[in-house]
Short mmCIF file of C-alpha atoms in Angstrom, two decimals:
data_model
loop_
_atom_site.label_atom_id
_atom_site.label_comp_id
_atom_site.label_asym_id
_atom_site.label_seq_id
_atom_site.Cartn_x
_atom_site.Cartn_y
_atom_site.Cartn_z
CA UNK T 317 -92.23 94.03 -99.86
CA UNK T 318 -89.85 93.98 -96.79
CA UNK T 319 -86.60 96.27 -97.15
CA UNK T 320 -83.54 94.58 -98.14
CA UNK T 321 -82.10 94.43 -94.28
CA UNK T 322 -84.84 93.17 -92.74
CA UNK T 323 -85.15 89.55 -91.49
CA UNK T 324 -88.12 87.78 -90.46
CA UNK T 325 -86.87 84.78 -88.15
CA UNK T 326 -89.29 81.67 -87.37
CA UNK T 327 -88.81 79.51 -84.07
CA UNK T 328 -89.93 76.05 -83.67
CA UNK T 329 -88.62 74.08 -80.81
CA UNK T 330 -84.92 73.47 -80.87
CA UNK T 331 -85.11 74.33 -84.78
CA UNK T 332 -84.35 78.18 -85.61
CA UNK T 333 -85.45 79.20 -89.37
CA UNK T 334 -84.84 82.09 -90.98
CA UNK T 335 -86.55 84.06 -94.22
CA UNK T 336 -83.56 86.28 -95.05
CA UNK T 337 -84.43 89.19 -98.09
CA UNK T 338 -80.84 89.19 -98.02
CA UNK T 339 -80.35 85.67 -99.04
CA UNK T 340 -82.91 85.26 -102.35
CA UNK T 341 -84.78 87.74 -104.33
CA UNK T 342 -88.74 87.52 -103.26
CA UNK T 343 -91.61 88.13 -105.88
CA UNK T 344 -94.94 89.59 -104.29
CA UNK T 345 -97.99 86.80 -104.36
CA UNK T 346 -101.65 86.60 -103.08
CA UNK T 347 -103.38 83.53 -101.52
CA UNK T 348 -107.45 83.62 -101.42
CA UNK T 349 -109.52 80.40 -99.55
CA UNK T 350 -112.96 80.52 -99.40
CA UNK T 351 -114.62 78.14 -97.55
CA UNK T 352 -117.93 78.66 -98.86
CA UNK T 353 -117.23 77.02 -101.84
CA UNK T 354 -116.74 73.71 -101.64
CA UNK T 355 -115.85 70.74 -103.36
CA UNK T 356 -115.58 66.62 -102.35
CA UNK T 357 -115.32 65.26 -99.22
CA UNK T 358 -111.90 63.38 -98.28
CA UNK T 359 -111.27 60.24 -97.00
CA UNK T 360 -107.82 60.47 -96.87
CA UNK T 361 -104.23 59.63 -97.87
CA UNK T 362 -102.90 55.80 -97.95
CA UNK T 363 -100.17 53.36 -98.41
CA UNK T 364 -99.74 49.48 -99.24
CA UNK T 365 -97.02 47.17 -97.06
CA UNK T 366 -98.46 44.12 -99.78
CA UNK T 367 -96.08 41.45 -101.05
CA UNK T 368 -94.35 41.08 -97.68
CA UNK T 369 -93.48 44.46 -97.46
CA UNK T 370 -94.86 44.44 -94.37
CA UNK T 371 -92.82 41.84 -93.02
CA UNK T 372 -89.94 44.32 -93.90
CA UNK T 373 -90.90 46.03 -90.76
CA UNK T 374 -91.36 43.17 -88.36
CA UNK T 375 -90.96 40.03 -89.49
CA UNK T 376 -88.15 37.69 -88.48
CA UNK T 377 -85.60 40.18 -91.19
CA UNK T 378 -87.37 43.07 -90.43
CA UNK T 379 -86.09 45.86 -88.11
CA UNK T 380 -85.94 46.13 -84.30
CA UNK T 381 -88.58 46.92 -82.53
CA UNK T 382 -87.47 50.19 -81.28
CA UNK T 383 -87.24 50.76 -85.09
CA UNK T 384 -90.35 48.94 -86.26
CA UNK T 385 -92.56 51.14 -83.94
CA UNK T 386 -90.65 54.19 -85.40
CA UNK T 387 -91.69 53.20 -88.75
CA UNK T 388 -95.45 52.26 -87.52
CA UNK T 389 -95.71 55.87 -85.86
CA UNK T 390 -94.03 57.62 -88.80
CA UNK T 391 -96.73 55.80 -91.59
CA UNK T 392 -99.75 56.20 -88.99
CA UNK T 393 -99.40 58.74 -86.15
CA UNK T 394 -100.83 61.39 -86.91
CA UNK T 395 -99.18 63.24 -83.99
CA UNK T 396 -95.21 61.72 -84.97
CA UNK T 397 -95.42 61.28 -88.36
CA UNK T 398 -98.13 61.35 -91.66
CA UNK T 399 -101.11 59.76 -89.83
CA UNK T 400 -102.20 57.97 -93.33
CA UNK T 401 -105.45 57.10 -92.61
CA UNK T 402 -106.73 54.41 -95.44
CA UNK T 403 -104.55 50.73 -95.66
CA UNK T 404 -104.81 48.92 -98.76
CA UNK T 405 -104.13 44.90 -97.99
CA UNK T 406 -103.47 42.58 -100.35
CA UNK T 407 -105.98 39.46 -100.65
CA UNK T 408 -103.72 36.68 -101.27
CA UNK T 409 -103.85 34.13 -104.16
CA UNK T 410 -101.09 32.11 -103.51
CA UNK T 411 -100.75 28.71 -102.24
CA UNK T 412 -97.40 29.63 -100.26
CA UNK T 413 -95.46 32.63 -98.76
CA UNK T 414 -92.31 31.65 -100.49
CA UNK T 415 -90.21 35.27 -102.07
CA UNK T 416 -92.43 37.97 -101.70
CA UNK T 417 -96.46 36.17 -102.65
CA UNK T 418 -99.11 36.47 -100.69
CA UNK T 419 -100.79 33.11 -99.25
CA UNK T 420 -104.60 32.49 -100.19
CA UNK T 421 -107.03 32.01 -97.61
CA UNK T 422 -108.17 28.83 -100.08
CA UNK T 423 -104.65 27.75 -101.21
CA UNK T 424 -106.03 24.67 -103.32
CA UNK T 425 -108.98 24.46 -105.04
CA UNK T 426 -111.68 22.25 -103.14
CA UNK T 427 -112.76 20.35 -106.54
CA UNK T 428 -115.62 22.55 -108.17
CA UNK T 429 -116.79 25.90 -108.00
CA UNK T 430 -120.24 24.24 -105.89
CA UNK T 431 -117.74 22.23 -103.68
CA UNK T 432 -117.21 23.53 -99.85
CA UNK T 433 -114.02 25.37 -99.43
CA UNK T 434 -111.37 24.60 -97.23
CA UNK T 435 -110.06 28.13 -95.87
CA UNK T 436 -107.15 28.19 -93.55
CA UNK T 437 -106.28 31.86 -91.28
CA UNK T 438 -102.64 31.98 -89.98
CA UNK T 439 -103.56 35.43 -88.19
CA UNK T 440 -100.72 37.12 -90.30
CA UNK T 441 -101.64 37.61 -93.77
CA UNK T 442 -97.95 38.12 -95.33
CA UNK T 443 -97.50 40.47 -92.27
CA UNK T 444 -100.69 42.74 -93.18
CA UNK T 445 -102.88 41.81 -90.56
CA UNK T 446 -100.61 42.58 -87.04
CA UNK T 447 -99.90 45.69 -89.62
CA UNK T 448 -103.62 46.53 -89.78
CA UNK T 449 -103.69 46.15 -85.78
CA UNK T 450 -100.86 48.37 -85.39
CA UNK T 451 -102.71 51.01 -87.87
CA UNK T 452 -105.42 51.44 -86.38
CA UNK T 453 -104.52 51.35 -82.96
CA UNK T 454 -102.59 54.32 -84.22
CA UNK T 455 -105.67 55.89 -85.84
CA UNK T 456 -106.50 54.44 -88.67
CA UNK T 457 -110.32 54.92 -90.52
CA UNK T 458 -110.02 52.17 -93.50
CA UNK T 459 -109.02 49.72 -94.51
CA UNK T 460 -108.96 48.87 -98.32
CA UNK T 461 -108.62 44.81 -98.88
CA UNK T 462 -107.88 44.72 -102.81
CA UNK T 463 -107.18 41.23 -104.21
CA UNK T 464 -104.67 41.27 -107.43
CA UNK T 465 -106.34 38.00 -108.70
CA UNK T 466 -108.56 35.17 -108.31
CA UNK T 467 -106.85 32.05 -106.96
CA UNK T 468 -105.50 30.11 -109.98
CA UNK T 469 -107.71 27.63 -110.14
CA UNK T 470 -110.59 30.22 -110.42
CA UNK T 471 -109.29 31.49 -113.71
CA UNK T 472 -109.05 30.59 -117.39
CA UNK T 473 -105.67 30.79 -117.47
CA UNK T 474 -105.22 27.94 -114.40
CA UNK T 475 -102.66 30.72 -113.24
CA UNK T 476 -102.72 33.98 -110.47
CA UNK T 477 -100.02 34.97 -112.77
CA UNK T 478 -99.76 35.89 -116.38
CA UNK T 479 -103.19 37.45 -116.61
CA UNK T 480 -106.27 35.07 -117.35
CA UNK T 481 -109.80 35.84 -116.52
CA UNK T 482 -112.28 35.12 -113.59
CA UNK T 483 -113.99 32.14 -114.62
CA UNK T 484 -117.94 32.88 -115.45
CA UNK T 485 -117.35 35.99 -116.70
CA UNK T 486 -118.41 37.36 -120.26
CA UNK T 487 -116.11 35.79 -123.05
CA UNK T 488 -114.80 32.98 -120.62
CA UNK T 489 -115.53 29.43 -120.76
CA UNK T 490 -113.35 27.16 -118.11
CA UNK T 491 -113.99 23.29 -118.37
CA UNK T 492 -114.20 23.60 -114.09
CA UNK T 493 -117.23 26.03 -114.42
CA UNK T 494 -118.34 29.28 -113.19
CA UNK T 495 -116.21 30.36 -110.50
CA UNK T 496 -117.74 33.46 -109.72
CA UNK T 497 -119.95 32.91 -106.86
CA UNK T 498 -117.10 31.14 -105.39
CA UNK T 499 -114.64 33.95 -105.48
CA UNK T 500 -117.04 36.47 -104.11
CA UNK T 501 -117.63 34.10 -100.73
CA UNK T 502 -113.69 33.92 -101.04
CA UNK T 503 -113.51 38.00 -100.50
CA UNK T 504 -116.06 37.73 -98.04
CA UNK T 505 -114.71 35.10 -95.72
CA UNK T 506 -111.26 37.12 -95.78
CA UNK T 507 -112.45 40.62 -94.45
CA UNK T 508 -114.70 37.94 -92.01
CA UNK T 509 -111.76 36.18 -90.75
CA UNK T 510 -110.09 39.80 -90.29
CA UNK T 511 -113.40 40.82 -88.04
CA UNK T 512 -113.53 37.56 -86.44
CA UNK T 513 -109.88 38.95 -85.29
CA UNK T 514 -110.92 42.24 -84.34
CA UNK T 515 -110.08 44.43 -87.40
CA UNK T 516 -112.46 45.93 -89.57
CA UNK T 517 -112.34 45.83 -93.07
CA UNK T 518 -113.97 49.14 -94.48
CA UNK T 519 -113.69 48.07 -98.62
CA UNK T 520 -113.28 45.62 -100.65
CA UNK T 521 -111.89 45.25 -104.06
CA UNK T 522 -111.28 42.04 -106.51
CA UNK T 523 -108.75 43.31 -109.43
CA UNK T 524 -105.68 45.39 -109.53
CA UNK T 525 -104.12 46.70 -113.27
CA UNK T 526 -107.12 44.68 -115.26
CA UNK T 527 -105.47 45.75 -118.54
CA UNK T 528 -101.76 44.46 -117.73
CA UNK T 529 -100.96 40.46 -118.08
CA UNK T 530 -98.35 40.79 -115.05
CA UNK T 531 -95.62 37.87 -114.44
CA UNK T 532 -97.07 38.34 -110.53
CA UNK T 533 -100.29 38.43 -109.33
CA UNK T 534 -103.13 39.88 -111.55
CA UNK T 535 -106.13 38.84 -113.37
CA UNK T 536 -107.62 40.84 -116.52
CA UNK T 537 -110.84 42.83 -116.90
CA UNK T 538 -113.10 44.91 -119.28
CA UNK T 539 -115.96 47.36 -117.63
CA UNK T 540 -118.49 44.38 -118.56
CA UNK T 541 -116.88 41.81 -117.21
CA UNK T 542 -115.98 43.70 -114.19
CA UNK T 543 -119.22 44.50 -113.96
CA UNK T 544 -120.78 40.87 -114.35
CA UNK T 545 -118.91 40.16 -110.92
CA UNK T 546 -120.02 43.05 -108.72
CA UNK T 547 -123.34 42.37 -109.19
CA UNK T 548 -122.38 38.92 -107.76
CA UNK T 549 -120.22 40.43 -105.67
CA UNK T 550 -122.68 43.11 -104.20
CA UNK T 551 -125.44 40.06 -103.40
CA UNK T 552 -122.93 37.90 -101.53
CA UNK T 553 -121.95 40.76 -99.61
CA UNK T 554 -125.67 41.85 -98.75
CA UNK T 555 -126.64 37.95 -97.73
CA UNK T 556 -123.35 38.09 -95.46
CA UNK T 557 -124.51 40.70 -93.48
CA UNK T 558 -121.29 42.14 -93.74
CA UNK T 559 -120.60 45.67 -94.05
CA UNK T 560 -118.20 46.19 -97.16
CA UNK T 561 -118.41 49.25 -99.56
CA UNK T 562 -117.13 47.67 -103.02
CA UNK T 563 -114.64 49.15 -104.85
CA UNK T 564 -113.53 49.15 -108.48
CA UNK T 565 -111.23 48.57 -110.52
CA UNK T 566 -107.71 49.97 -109.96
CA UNK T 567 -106.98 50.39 -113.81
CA UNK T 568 -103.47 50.21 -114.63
CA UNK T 569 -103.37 53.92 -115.52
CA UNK T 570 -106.62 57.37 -114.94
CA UNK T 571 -107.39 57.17 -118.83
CA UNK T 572 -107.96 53.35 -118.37
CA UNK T 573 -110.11 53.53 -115.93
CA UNK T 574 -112.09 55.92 -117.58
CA UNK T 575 -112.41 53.46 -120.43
CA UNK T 576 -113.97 51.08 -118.19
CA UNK T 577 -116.36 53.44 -117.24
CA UNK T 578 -118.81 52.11 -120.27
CA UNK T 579 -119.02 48.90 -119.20
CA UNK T 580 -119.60 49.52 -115.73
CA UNK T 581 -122.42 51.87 -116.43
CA UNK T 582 -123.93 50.00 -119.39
CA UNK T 583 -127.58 47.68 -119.19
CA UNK T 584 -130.62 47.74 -117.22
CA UNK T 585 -128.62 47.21 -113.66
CA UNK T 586 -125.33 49.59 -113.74
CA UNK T 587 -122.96 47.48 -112.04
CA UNK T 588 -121.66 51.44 -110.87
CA UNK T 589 -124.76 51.33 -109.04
CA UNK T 590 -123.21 48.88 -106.22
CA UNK T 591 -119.61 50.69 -106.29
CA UNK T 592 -118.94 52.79 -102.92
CA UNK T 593 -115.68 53.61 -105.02
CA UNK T 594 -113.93 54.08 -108.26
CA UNK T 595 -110.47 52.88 -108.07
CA UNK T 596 -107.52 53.73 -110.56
CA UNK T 597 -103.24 54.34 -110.56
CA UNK T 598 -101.32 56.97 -112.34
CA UNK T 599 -98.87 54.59 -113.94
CA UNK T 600 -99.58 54.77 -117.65
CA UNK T 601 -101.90 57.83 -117.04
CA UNK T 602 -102.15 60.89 -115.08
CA UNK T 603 -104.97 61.37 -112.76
CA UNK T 604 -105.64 64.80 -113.79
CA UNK T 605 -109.14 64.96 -114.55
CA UNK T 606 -112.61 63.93 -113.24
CA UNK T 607 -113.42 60.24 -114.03
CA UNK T 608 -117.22 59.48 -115.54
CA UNK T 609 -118.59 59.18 -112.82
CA UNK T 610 -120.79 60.41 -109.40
CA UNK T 611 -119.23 58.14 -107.17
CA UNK T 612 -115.99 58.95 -105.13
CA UNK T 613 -112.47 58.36 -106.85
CA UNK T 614 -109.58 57.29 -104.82
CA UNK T 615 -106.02 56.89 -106.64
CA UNK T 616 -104.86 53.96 -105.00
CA UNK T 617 -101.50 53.10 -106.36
CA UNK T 618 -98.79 55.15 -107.91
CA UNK T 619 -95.10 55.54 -107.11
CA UNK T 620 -91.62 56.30 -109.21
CA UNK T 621 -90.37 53.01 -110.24
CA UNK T 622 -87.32 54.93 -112.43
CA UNK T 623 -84.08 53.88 -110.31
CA UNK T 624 -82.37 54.25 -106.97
CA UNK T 625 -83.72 55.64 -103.80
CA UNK T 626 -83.08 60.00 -103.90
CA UNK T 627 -83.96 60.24 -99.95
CA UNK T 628 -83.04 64.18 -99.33
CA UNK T 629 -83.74 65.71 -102.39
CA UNK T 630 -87.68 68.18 -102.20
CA UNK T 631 -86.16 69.48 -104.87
CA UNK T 632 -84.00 68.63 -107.84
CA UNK T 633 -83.61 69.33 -111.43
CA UNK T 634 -84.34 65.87 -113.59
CA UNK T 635 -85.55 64.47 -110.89
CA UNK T 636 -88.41 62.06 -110.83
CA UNK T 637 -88.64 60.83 -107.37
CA UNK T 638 -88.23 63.73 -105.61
CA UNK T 639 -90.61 65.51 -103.22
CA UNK T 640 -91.78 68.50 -105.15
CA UNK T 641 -93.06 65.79 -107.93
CA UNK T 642 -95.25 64.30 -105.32
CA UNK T 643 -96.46 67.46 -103.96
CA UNK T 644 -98.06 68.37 -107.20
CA UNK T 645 -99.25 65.08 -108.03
CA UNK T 646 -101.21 64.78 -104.96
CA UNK T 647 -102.46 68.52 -105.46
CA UNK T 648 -103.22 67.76 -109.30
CA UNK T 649 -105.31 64.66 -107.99
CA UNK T 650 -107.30 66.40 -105.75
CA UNK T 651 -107.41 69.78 -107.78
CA UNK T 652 -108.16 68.30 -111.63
CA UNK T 653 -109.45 64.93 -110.98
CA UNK T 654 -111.61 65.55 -107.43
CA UNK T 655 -110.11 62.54 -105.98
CA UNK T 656 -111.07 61.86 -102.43
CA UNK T 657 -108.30 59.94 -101.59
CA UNK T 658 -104.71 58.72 -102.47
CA UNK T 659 -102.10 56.27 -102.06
CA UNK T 660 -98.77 55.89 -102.62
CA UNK T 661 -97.79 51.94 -103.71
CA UNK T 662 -95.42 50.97 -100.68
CA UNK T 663 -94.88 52.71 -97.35
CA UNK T 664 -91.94 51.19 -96.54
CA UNK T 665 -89.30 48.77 -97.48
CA UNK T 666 -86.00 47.10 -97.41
CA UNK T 667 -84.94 48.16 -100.96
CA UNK T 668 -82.50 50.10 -102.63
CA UNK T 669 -85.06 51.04 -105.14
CA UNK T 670 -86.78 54.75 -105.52
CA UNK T 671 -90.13 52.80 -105.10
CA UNK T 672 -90.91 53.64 -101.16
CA UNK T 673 -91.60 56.30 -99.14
CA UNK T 674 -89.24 55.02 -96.47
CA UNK T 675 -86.54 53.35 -97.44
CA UNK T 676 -84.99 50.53 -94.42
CA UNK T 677 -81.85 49.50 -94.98
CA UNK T 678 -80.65 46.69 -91.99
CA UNK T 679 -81.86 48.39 -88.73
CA UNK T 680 -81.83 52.01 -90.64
CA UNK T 681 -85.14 54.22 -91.26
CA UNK T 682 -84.85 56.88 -93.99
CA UNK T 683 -88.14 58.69 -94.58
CA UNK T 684 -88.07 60.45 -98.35
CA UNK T 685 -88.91 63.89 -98.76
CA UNK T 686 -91.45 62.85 -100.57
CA UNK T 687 -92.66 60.72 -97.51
CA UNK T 688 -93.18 64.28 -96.11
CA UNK T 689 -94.53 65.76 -98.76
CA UNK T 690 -97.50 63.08 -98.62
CA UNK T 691 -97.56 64.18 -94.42
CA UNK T 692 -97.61 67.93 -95.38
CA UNK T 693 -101.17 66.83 -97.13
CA UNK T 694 -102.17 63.91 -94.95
CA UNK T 695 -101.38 65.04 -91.26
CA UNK T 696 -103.52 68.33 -91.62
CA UNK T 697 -106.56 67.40 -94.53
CA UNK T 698 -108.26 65.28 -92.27
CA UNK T 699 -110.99 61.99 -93.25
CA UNK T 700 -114.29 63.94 -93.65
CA UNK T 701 -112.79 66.97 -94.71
CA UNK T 702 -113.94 69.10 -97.55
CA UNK T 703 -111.76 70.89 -100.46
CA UNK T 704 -112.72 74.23 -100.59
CA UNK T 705 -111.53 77.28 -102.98
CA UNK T 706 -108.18 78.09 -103.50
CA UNK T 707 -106.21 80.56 -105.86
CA UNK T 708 -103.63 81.99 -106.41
CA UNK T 709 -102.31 85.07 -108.30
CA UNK T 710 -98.43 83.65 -108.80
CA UNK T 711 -98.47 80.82 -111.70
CA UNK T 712 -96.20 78.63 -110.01
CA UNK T 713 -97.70 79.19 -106.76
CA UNK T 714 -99.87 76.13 -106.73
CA UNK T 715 -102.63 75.91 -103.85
CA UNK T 716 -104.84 74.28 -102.25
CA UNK T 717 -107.09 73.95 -99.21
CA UNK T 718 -109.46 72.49 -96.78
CA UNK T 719 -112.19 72.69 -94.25
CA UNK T 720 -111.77 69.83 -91.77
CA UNK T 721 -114.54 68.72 -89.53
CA UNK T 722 -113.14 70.26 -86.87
CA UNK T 723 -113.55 73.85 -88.28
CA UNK T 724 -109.48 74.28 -88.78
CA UNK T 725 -108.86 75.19 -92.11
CA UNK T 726 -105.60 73.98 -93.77
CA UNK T 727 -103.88 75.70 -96.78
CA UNK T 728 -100.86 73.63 -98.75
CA UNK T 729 -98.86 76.23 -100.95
CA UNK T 730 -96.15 74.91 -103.34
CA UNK T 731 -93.84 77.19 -104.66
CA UNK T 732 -92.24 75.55 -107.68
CA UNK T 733 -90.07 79.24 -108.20
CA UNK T 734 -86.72 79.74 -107.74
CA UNK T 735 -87.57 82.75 -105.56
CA UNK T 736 -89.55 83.17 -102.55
CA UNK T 737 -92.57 84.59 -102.28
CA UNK T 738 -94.01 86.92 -99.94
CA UNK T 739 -97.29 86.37 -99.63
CA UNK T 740 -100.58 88.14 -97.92
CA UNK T 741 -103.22 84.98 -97.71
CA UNK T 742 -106.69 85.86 -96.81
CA UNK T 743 -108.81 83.47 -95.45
CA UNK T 744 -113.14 84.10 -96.11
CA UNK T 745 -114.98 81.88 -93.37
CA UNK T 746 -117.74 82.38 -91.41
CA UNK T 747 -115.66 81.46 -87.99
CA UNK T 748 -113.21 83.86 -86.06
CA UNK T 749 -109.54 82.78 -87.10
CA UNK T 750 -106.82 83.93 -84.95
CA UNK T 751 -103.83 81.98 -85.37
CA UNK T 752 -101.98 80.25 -88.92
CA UNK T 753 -99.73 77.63 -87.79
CA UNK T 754 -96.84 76.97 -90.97
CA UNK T 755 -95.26 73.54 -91.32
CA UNK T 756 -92.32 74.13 -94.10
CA UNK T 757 -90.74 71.05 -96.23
CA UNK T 758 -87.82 71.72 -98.63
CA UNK T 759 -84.28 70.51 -98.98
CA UNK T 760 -83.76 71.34 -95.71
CA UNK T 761 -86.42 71.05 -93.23
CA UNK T 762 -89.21 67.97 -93.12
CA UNK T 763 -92.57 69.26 -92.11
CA UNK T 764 -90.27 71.89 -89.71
CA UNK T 765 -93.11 73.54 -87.14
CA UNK T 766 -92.94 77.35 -87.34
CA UNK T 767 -93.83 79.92 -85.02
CA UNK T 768 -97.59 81.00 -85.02
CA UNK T 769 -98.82 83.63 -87.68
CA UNK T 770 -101.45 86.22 -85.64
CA UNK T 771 -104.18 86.59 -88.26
CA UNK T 772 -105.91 89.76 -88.61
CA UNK T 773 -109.78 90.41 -88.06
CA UNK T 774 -110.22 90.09 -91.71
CA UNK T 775 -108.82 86.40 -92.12
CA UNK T 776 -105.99 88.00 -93.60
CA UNK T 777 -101.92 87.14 -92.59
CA UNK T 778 -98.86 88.23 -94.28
CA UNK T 779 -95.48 85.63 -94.22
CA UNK T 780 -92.88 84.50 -96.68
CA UNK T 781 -92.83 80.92 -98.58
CA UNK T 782 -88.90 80.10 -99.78
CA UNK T 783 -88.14 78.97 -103.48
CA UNK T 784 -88.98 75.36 -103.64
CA UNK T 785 -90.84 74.77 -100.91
CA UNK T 786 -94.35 73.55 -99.15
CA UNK T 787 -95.85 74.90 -96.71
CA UNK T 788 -99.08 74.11 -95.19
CA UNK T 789 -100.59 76.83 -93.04
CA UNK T 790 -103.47 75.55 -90.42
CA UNK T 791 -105.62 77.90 -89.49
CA UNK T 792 -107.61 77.16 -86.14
#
């Protein structure tokens, strides 16, 4: 424990911070990584710009392009901003772009399930395709297209909206016939006319929130009857020639998607058996434990829908939406449930709502703090990247950390106190480590660069974390 008069003083650029013992009490903590334990392999952190949110950046109302670049670099840069590295487009089932739907590739039904489809490419995709360009040219590694429903005319219901079933599907009987075939050349042909294009589409989903009869977009789902399509699905993708890991089935909530483990799993052919991926959202459920299953997880949708946009707050008292929340429900993910990757629902938009990460409001571009939260994770735990063994002896001193391809070794610590911590972190690799780089985000900084840490022989370093705040150290 430093003396009471003694102040450690961090410089980063023009931005000068200090960790005064004079200001706050401090509590003494240790930090132990070892990377020869390891966990799953990452493959990364993600957003969504779906329902026209990504026409919020540059469609004909969206923002300047001074500003829409800003936002592009802030979402997918991983040297001026979070450098997400996984998109998740929606497929469009509509038969128009009017309000905020997403037009179909097939907008009207061609007559029969067995009758040649008419599919039309506008080289925009609601905005998600010159998105996906700008994404990757900016380093992205995947990209996740994810259709909420069938077209309308596939389903029992007649509707993309209001729930309904894929026709052919256990329990279903449509007058029109089995539609299932049809729908999986309908997923195909859309990551194909995004090739044809020049971007890659890494995975491919077909439901979103099976459980939930939406007024929007959606189409309902058991585990069998989910898995009565991927087997279709997995044959049309094989005869294609394309190259599409399948994923499945973005369950409303963790606990529902664990119930449709069963069904996925269950008869002579698991359906799991063609799944690259298995798919949930922490809406009505937590993702705080390990799904059934030896496949990767990814959460791929989650965000606070409780009120107005909180942009500045890391921390506050009652809050939902603010950036300490995030922090530990990205660490929980990746600590309790082994996820290997997740998303946040929208990246940006032009609400007033507390549903985005950056909120644009006319020409304006306010990141959240929990935007940097998500870049504290994302910027530093790379794709291919392997959780490794973290503890810590302070209970709300939450870690964790990784080994990234690269051999750097990243470390995020959230202190959820109201008292900083001075810390001695010891790192046990089989590599020399000399230097611990800290990024801090709190109330007031946003992923703030600090000065260097020398680490000793050992792999050990000694520094201070402040009351409710994350830091990630990189080690290199």
């Amino acid at each position: 424990m430093p003396s009471l008069m003694r102040t450690v003083v961090f410089v980063a650029s023009a931005v000068t911070y200090a960790y005064a013992a004079t200001i706050s009490p401090t509590k003494a903590a240790s930090i132990s990584v070892n990377t020869v334990i390891e966990f799953q392999e990452l493959d990364g952190f993600g957003i969504s710009q779906a329902f026209q949110r990504a026409e919020d950046i540059f469609g004909k109302e969206g923002l300047s392009s001074k500003n829409a670049k800003h936002v592009l670099d802030l979402l997918f840069s991983i040297d001026k901003g979070a450098g997400f590295s996984i998109l998740r487009n929606g497929i469009g089932s509509s038969n128009s772009s009017d309000s905020d739907f997403m037009n179909s590739i097939e907008p009207f039904s061609p007559g029969s399930p067995s009758a040649k489809p008419h599919y039309v490419w506008d080289r925009n995709d609601s905005g998600q395709f010159p998105l996906a360009q700008e994404a990757y040219d900016r380093g992205l590694v995947g990209l996740y297209g994810n259709a909420w429903s069938a077209p309308g005319y596939m389903k029992t219901n007649g509707d993309e909206n209001n729930g309904g079933y894929l026709c052919g599907v256990t329990n279903t009987s449509c007058p029109s016939g089995n539609w299932m075939e049809a729908y999986a050349d309908y997923l195909v042909q859309w990551a194909r006319l995004y090739k044809e294009s020049g971007v890659k589409v890494t995975n491919i989903g077909f439901l979103n929130e099976p459980e939930f009869a939406a007024s929007y977009a959606g189409m309902l789902s058991d585990g069998t009857q989910a898995a009565d399509f991927i087997r279709i699905l997995a044959k049309t993708i094989k005869a294609s020639g394309m190259n599409l890991a399948i994923n499945c089935c973005d369950g409303i909530g963790w606990e529902e998607q664990e119930q449709m483990m069963a069904g996925l799993q269950a008869g002579p052919d698991p359906a799991e058996n063609y799944l690259s991926v298995v798919t949930g959202h922490g809406y009505n459920s937590m993702p705080n434990f390990p799904l059934s299953t030896k496949k990767k997880t990814w959460v791929t949708e989650w965000a606070d829908l409780s009120g107005g946009f909180t942009p500045h707050a890391f921390f506050k008292s009652g809050a939902t939406g603010e950036g300490m929340t995030w922090a530990r429900n990205i660490q929980v993910a990746l600590l309790d449930a082994n996820v290997s990757g997740f998303f946040y629902w929208i990246g940006a938009e032009n609400s007033t709502t507390d549903s985005g990460l950056i909120n644009l409001i006319g020409d304006e571009v306010i990141p959240s703090k929990r935007f940097w939260a998500f870049a504290q994770f994302s910027r530093f735990a790379r794709p291919g990247a392997r959780r490794v063994e973290a503890t810590s002896s302070a209970p709300l001193l939450h870690v964790s950390s990784f080994l990234n391809k690269d051999g750097s070794i990243v470390t995020q610590a959230i202190n959820n106190a109201t008292e900083a911590y001075d810390i001695s972190l010891k790192v046990h690799c089989s590599a020399r480590i000399n230097n611990a780089r800290p990024y801090v985000t709190n109330n007031a900084n946003d992923l703030t660069a600090l000065a260097p840490i020398r680490v000793a022989s050992d792999g050990t370093f000694k520094t201070r974390i402040p009351a409710h705040s994350l830091v990630s150290f990189v080690c290199s």
